[in-house]
PDB file of C-alpha atoms in Angstrom:
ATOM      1  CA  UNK L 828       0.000   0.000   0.000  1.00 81.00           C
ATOM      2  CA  UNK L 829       0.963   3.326  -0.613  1.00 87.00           C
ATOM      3  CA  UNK L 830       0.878   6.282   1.901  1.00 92.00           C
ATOM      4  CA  UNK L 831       1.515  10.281   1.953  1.00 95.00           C
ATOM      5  CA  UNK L 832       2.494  12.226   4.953  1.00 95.00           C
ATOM      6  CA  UNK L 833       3.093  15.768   4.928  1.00 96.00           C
ATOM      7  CA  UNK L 834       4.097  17.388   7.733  1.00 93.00           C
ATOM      8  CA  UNK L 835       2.746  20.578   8.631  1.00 91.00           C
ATOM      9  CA  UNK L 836      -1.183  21.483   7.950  1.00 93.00           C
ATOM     10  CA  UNK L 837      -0.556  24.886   7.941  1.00 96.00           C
ATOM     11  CA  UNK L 838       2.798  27.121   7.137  1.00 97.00           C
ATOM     12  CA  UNK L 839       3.146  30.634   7.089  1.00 97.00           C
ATOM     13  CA  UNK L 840       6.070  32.396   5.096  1.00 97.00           C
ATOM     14  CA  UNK L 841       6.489  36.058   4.468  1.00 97.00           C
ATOM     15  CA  UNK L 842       6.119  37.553   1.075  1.00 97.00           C
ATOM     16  CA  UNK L 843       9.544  36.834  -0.728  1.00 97.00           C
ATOM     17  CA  UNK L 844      11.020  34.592   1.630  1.00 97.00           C
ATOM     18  CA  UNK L 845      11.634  31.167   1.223  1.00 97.00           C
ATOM     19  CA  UNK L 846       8.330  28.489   0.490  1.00 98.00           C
ATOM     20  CA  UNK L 847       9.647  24.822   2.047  1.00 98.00           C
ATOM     21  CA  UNK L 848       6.121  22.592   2.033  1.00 98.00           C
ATOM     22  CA  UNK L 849       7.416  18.831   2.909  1.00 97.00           C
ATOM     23  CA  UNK L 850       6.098  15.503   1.573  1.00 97.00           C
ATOM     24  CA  UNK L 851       7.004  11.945   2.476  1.00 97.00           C
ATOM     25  CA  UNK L 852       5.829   8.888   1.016  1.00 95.00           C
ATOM     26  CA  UNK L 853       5.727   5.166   1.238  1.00 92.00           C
ATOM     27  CA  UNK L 854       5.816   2.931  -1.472  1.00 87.00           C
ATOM     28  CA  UNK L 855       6.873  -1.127  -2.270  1.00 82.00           C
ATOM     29  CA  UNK L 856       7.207   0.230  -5.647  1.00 83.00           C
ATOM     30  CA  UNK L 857       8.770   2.711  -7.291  1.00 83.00           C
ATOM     31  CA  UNK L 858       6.864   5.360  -7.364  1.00 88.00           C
ATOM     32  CA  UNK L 859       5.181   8.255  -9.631  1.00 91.00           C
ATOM     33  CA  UNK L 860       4.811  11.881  -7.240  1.00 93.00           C
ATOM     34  CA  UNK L 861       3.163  14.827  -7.885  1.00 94.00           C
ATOM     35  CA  UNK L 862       2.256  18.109  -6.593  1.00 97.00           C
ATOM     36  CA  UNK L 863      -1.824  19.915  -6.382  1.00 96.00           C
ATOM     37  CA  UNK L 864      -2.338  23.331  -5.779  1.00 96.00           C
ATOM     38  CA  UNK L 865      -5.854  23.927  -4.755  1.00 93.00           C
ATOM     39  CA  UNK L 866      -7.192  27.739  -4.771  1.00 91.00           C
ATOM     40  CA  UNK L 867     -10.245  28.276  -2.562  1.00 84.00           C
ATOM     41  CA  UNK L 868     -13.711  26.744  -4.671  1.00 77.00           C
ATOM     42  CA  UNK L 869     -11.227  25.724  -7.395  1.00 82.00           C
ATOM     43  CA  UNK L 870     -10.229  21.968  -8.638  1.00 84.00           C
ATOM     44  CA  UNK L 871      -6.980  20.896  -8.227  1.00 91.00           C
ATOM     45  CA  UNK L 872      -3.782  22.178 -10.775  1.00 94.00           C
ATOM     46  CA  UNK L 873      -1.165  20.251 -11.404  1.00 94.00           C
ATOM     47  CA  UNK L 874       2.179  22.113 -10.177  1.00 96.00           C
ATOM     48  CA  UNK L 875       4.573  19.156 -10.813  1.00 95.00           C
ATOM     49  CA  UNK L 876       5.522  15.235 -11.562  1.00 92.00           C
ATOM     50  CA  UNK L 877       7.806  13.418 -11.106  1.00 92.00           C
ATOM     51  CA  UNK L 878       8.268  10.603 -13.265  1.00 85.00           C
ATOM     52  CA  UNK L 879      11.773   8.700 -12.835  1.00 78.00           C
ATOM     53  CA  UNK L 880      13.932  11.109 -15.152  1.00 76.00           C
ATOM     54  CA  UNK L 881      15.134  13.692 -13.619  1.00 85.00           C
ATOM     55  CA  UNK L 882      15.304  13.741  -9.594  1.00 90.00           C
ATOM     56  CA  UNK L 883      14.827  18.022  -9.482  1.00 94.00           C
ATOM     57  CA  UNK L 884      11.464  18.289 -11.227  1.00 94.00           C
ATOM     58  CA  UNK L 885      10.533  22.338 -12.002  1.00 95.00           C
ATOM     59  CA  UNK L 886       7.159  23.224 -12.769  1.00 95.00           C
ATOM     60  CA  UNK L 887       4.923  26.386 -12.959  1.00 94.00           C
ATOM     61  CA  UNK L 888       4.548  29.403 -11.179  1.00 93.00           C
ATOM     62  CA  UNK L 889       8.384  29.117 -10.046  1.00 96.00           C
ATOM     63  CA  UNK L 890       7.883  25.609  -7.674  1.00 97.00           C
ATOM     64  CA  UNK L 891      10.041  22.832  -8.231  1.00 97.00           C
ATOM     65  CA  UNK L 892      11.152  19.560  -5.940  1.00 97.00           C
ATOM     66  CA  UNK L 893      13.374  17.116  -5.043  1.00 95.00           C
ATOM     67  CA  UNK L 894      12.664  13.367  -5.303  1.00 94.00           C
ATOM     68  CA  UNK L 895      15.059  11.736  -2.807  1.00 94.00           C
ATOM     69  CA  UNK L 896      14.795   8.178  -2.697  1.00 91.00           C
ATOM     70  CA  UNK L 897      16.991   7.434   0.520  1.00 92.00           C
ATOM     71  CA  UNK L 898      15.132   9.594   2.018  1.00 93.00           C
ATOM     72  CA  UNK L 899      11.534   9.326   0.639  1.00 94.00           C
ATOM     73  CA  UNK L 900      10.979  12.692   0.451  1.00 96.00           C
ATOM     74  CA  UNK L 901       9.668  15.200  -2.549  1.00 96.00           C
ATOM     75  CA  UNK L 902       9.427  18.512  -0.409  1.00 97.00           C
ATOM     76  CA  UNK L 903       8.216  21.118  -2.692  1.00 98.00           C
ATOM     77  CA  UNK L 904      10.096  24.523  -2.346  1.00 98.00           C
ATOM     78  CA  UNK L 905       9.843  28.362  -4.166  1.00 98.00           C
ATOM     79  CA  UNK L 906      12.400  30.976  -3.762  1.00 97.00           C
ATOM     80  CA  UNK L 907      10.735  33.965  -2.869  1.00 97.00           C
ATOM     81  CA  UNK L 908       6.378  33.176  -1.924  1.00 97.00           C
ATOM     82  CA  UNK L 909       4.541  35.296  -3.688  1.00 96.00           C
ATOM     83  CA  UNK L 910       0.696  36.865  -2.158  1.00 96.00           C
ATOM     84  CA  UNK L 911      -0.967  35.125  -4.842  1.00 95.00           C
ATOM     85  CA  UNK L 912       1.097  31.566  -3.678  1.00 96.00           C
ATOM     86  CA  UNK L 913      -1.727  31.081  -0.704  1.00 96.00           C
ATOM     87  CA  UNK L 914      -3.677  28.171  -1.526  1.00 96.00           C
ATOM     88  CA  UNK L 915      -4.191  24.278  -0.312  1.00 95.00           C
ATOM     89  CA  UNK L 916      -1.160  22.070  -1.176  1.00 97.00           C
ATOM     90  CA  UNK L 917      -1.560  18.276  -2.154  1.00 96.00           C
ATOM     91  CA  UNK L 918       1.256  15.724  -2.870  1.00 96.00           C
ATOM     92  CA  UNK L 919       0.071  12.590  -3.872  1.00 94.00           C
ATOM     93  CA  UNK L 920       1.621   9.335  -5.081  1.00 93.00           C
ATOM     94  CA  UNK L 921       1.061   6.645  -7.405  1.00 90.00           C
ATOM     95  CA  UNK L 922       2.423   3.500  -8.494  1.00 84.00           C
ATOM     96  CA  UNK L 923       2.024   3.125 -12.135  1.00 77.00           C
ATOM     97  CA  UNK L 924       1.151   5.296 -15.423  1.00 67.00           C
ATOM     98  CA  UNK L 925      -2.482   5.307 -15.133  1.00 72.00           C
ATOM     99  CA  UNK L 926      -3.859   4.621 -11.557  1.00 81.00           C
ATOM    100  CA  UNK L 927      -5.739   6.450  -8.569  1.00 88.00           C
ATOM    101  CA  UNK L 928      -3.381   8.519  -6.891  1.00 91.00           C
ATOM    102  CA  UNK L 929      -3.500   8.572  -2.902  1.00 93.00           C
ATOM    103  CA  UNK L 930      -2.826  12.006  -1.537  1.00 94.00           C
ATOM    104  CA  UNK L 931      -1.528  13.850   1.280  1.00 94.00           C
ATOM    105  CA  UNK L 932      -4.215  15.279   3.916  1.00 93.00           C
ATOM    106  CA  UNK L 933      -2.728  18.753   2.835  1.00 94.00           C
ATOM    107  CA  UNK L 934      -0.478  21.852   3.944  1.00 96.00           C
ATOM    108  CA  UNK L 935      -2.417  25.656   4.041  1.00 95.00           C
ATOM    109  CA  UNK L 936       0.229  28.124   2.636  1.00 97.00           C
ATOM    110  CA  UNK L 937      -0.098  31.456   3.956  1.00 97.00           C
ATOM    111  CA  UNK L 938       1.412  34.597   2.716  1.00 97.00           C
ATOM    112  CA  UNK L 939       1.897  37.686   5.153  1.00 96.00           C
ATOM    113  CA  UNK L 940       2.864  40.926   3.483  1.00 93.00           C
TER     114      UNK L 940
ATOM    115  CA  UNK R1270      -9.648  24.221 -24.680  1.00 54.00           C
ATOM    116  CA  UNK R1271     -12.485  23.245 -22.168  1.00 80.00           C
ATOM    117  CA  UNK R1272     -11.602  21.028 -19.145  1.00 91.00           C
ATOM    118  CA  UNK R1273     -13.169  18.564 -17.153  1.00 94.00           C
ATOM    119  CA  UNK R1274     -16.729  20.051 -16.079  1.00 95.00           C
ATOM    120  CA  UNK R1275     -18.933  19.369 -12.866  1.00 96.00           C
ATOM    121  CA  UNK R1276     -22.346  19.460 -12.065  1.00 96.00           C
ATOM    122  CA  UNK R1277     -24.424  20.625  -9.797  1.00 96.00           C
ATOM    123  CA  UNK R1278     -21.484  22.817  -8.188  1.00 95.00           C
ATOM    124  CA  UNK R1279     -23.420  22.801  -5.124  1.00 96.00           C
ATOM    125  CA  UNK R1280     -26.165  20.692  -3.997  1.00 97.00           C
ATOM    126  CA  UNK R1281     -28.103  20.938  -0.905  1.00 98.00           C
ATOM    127  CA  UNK R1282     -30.478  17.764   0.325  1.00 97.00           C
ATOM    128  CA  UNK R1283     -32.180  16.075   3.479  1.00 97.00           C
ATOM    129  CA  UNK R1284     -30.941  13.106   4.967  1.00 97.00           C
ATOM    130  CA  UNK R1285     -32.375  10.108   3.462  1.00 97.00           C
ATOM    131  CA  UNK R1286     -32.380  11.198  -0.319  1.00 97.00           C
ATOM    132  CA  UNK R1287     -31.010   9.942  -3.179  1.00 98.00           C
ATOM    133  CA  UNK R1288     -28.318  12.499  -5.542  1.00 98.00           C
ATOM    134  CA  UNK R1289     -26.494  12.124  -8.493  1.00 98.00           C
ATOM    135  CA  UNK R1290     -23.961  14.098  -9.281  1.00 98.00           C
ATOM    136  CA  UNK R1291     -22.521  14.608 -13.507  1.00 97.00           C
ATOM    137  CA  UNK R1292     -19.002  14.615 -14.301  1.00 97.00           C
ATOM    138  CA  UNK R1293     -17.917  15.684 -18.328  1.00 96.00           C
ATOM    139  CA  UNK R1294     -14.384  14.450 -18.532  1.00 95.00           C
ATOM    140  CA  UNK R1295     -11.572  16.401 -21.402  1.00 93.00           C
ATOM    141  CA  UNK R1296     -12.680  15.138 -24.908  1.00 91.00           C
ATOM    142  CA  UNK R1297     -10.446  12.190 -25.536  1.00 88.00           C
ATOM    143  CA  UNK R1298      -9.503  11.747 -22.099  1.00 90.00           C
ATOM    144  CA  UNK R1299     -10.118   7.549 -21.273  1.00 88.00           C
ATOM    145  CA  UNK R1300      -9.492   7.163 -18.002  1.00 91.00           C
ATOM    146  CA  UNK R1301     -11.698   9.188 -15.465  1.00 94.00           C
ATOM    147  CA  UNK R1302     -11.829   9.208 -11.392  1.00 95.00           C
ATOM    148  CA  UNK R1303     -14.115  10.118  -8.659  1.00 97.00           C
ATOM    149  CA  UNK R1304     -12.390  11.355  -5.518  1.00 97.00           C
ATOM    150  CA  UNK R1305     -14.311  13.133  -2.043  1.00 96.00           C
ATOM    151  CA  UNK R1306     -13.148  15.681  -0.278  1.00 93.00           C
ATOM    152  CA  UNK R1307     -13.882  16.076   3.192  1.00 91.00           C
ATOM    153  CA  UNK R1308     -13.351  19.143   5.417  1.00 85.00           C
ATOM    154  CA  UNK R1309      -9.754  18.987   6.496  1.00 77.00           C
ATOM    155  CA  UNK R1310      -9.580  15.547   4.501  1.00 80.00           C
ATOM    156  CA  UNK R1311      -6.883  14.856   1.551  1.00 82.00           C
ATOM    157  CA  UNK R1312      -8.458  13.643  -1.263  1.00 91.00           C
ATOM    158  CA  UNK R1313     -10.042   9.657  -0.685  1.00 94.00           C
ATOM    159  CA  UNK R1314     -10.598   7.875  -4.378  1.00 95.00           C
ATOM    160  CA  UNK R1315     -13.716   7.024  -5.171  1.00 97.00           C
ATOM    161  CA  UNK R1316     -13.871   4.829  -8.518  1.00 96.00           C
ATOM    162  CA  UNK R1317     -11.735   4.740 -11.156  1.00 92.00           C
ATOM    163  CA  UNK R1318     -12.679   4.087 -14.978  1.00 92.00           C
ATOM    164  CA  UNK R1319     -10.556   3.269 -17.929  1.00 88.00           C
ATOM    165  CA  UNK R1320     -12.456   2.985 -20.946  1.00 83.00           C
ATOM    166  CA  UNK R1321     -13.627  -0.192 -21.937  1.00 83.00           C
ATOM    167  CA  UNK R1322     -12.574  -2.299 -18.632  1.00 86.00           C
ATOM    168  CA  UNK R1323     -14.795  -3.022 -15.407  1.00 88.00           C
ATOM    169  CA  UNK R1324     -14.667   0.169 -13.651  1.00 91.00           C
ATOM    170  CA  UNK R1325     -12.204  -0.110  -9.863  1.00 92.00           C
ATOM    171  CA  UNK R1326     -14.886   0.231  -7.416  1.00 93.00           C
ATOM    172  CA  UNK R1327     -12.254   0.286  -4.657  1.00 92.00           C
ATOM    173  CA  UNK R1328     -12.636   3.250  -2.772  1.00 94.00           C
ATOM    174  CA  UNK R1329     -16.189   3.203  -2.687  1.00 95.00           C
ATOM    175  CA  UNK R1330     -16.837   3.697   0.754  1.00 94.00           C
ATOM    176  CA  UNK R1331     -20.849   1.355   0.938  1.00 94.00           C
ATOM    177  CA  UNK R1332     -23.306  -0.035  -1.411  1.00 95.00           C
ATOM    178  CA  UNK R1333     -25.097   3.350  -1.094  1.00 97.00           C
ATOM    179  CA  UNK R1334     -22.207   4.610  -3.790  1.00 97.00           C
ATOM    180  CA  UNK R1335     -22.534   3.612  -7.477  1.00 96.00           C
ATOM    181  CA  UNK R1336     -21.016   5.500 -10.494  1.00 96.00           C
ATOM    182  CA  UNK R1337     -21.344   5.366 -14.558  1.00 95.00           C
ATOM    183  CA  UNK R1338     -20.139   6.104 -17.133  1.00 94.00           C
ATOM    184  CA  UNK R1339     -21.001   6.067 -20.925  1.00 84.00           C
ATOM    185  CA  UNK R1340     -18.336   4.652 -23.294  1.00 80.00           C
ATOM    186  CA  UNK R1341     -15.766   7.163 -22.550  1.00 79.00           C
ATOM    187  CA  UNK R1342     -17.704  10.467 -22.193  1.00 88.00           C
ATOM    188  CA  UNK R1343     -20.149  11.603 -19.349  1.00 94.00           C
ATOM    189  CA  UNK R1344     -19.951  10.226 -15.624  1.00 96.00           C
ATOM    190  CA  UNK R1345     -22.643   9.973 -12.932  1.00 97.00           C
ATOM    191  CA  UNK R1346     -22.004   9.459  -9.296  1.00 98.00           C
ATOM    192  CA  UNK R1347     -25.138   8.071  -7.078  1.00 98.00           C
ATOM    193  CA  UNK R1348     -25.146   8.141  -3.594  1.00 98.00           C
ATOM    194  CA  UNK R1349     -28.753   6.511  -2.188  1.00 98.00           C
ATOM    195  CA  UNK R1350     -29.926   7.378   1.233  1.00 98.00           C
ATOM    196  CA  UNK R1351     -27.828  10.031   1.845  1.00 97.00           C
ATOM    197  CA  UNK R1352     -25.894   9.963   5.641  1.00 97.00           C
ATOM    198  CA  UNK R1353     -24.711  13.606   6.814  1.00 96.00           C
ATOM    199  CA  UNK R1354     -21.300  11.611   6.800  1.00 95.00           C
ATOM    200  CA  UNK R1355     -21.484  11.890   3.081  1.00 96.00           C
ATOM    201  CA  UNK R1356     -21.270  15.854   3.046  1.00 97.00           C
ATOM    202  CA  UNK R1357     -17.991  16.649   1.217  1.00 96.00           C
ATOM    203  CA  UNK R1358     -16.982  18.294  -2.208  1.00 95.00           C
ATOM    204  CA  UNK R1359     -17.052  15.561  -4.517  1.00 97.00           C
ATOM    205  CA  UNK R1360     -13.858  16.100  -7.112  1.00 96.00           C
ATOM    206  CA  UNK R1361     -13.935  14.242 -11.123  1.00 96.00           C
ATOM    207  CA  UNK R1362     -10.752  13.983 -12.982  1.00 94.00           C
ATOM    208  CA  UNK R1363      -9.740  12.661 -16.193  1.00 93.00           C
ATOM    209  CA  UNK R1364      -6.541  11.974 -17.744  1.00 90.00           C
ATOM    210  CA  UNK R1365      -5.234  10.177 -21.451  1.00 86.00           C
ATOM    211  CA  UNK R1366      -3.901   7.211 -20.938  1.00 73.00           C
ATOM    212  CA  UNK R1367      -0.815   7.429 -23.225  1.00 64.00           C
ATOM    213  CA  UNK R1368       0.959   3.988 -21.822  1.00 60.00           C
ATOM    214  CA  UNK R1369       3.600   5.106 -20.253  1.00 61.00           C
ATOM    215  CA  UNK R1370       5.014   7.401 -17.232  1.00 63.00           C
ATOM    216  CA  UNK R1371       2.381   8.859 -15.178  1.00 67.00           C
ATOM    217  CA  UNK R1372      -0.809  10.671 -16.781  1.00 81.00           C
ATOM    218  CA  UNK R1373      -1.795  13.808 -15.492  1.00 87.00           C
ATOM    219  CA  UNK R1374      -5.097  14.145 -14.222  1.00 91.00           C
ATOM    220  CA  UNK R1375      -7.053  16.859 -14.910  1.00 92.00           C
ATOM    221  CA  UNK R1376      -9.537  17.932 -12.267  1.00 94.00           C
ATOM    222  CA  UNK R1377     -13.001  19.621 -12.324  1.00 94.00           C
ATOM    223  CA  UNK R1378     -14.374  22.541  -9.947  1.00 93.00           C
ATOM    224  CA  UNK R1379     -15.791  19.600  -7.937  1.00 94.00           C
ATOM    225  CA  UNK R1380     -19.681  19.341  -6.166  1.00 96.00           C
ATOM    226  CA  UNK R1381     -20.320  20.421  -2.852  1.00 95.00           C
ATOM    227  CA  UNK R1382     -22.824  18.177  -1.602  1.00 97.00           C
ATOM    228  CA  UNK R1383     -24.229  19.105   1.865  1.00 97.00           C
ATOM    229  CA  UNK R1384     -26.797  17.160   4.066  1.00 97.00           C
ATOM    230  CA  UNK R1385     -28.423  17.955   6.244  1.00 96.00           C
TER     231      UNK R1385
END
């Protein structure tokens, strides 16, 4: 079975400081990550995948992570948060190209000005 | 070009009733999911279909949930008898199944169903 943890249900950064939102995973297999940002009464947007190329995986709005297998980790990080970066984070993991992903309960990014 | 599309985007009903809730997944797309949403919840799956193939009724949480879906277009999601505990925004998301790597999965605005 697979699992997401991420730590944190709610971080606050200031506006241009650094965005660090963390995301662990379990998985028999290897696995297939990616990233959800959800804006309030919106669907979910893909930010980023990670699909065995590459481990540093870049993706829109300035976001990228880091899949690190020894340590089972694909924390998501920004240089500089931006107002317009608050929203509802999801990582989520799955095992193969086309199957039901199983998410993370979620981290609340805040932005102070 | 448009994306997936949900409907009702918010439904109000009494305990006890029956609802059905319409997904309309990308053109093209063959491969379509239901997940829920529950407050301060991650996203639970639902049921998963990929296009011709018996549906993965998995996730479905009782025989009150049932879901179609014709050929590879249009979706419905049934709950019968609904339980307060079902009160959550129900999320639909499609995706091409290209064979290899990981599809992306395209979300809708999701339903909110609340009852009461």
């Amino acid at each position: 079975a697979q699992s997401v943890t991420q730590l944190g249900s709610h971080v606050s950064v200031s506006e241009g400081a650094l965005v660090l939102l963390r995301c662990n995973y379990s998985s028999s297999v290897p696995p297939y990550l990616f990233w959800y940002v959800q804006y309030p009464n919106q669907g979910l947007q893909l930010l980023l995948k990670y699909t065995s190329a590459a481990t540093l995986v870049k993706g829109i709005n300035g976001f990228e992570a880091e899949f690190k297998k020894s340590e089972t980790s694909f924390h998501l990080t920004k240089p500089s948060a931006h107002m317009s970066d608050a929203a509802e984070y999801f990582c989520a993991v799955t095992s193969s190209g086309n199957t039901p992903l199983v998410f993370g309960k979620g981290t609340r990014l805040s932005v102070i000005a | 070009g448009a994306g997936v599309s949900q409907s009702p985007s918010n439904k109000v009903t009494e305990k006890g009733k029956d609802v059905e809730l319409r997904c309309d997944p990308i053109s093209g797309h063959t491969a379509l999911y239901w997940y829920r949403q529950r407050l301060g919840q991650g996203l639970e799956f639902l049921i998963y279909f990929q296009g011709n193939s018996a549906p993965d009724k998995s996730g479905l949480p009782s025989d009150r949930f049932s879901a179609e879906r014709t050929g590879e277009s249009v979706s419905t999601l049934t709950i019968q008898r609904t339980q307060q505990e079902d009160s959550a925004v129900y999320l639909c998301a499609s995706s091409f199944h290209a064979g290899t790597n990981a599809d992306t999965q395209y979300f809708g605005p999701g339903t909110r169903l609340t009852v009461l």
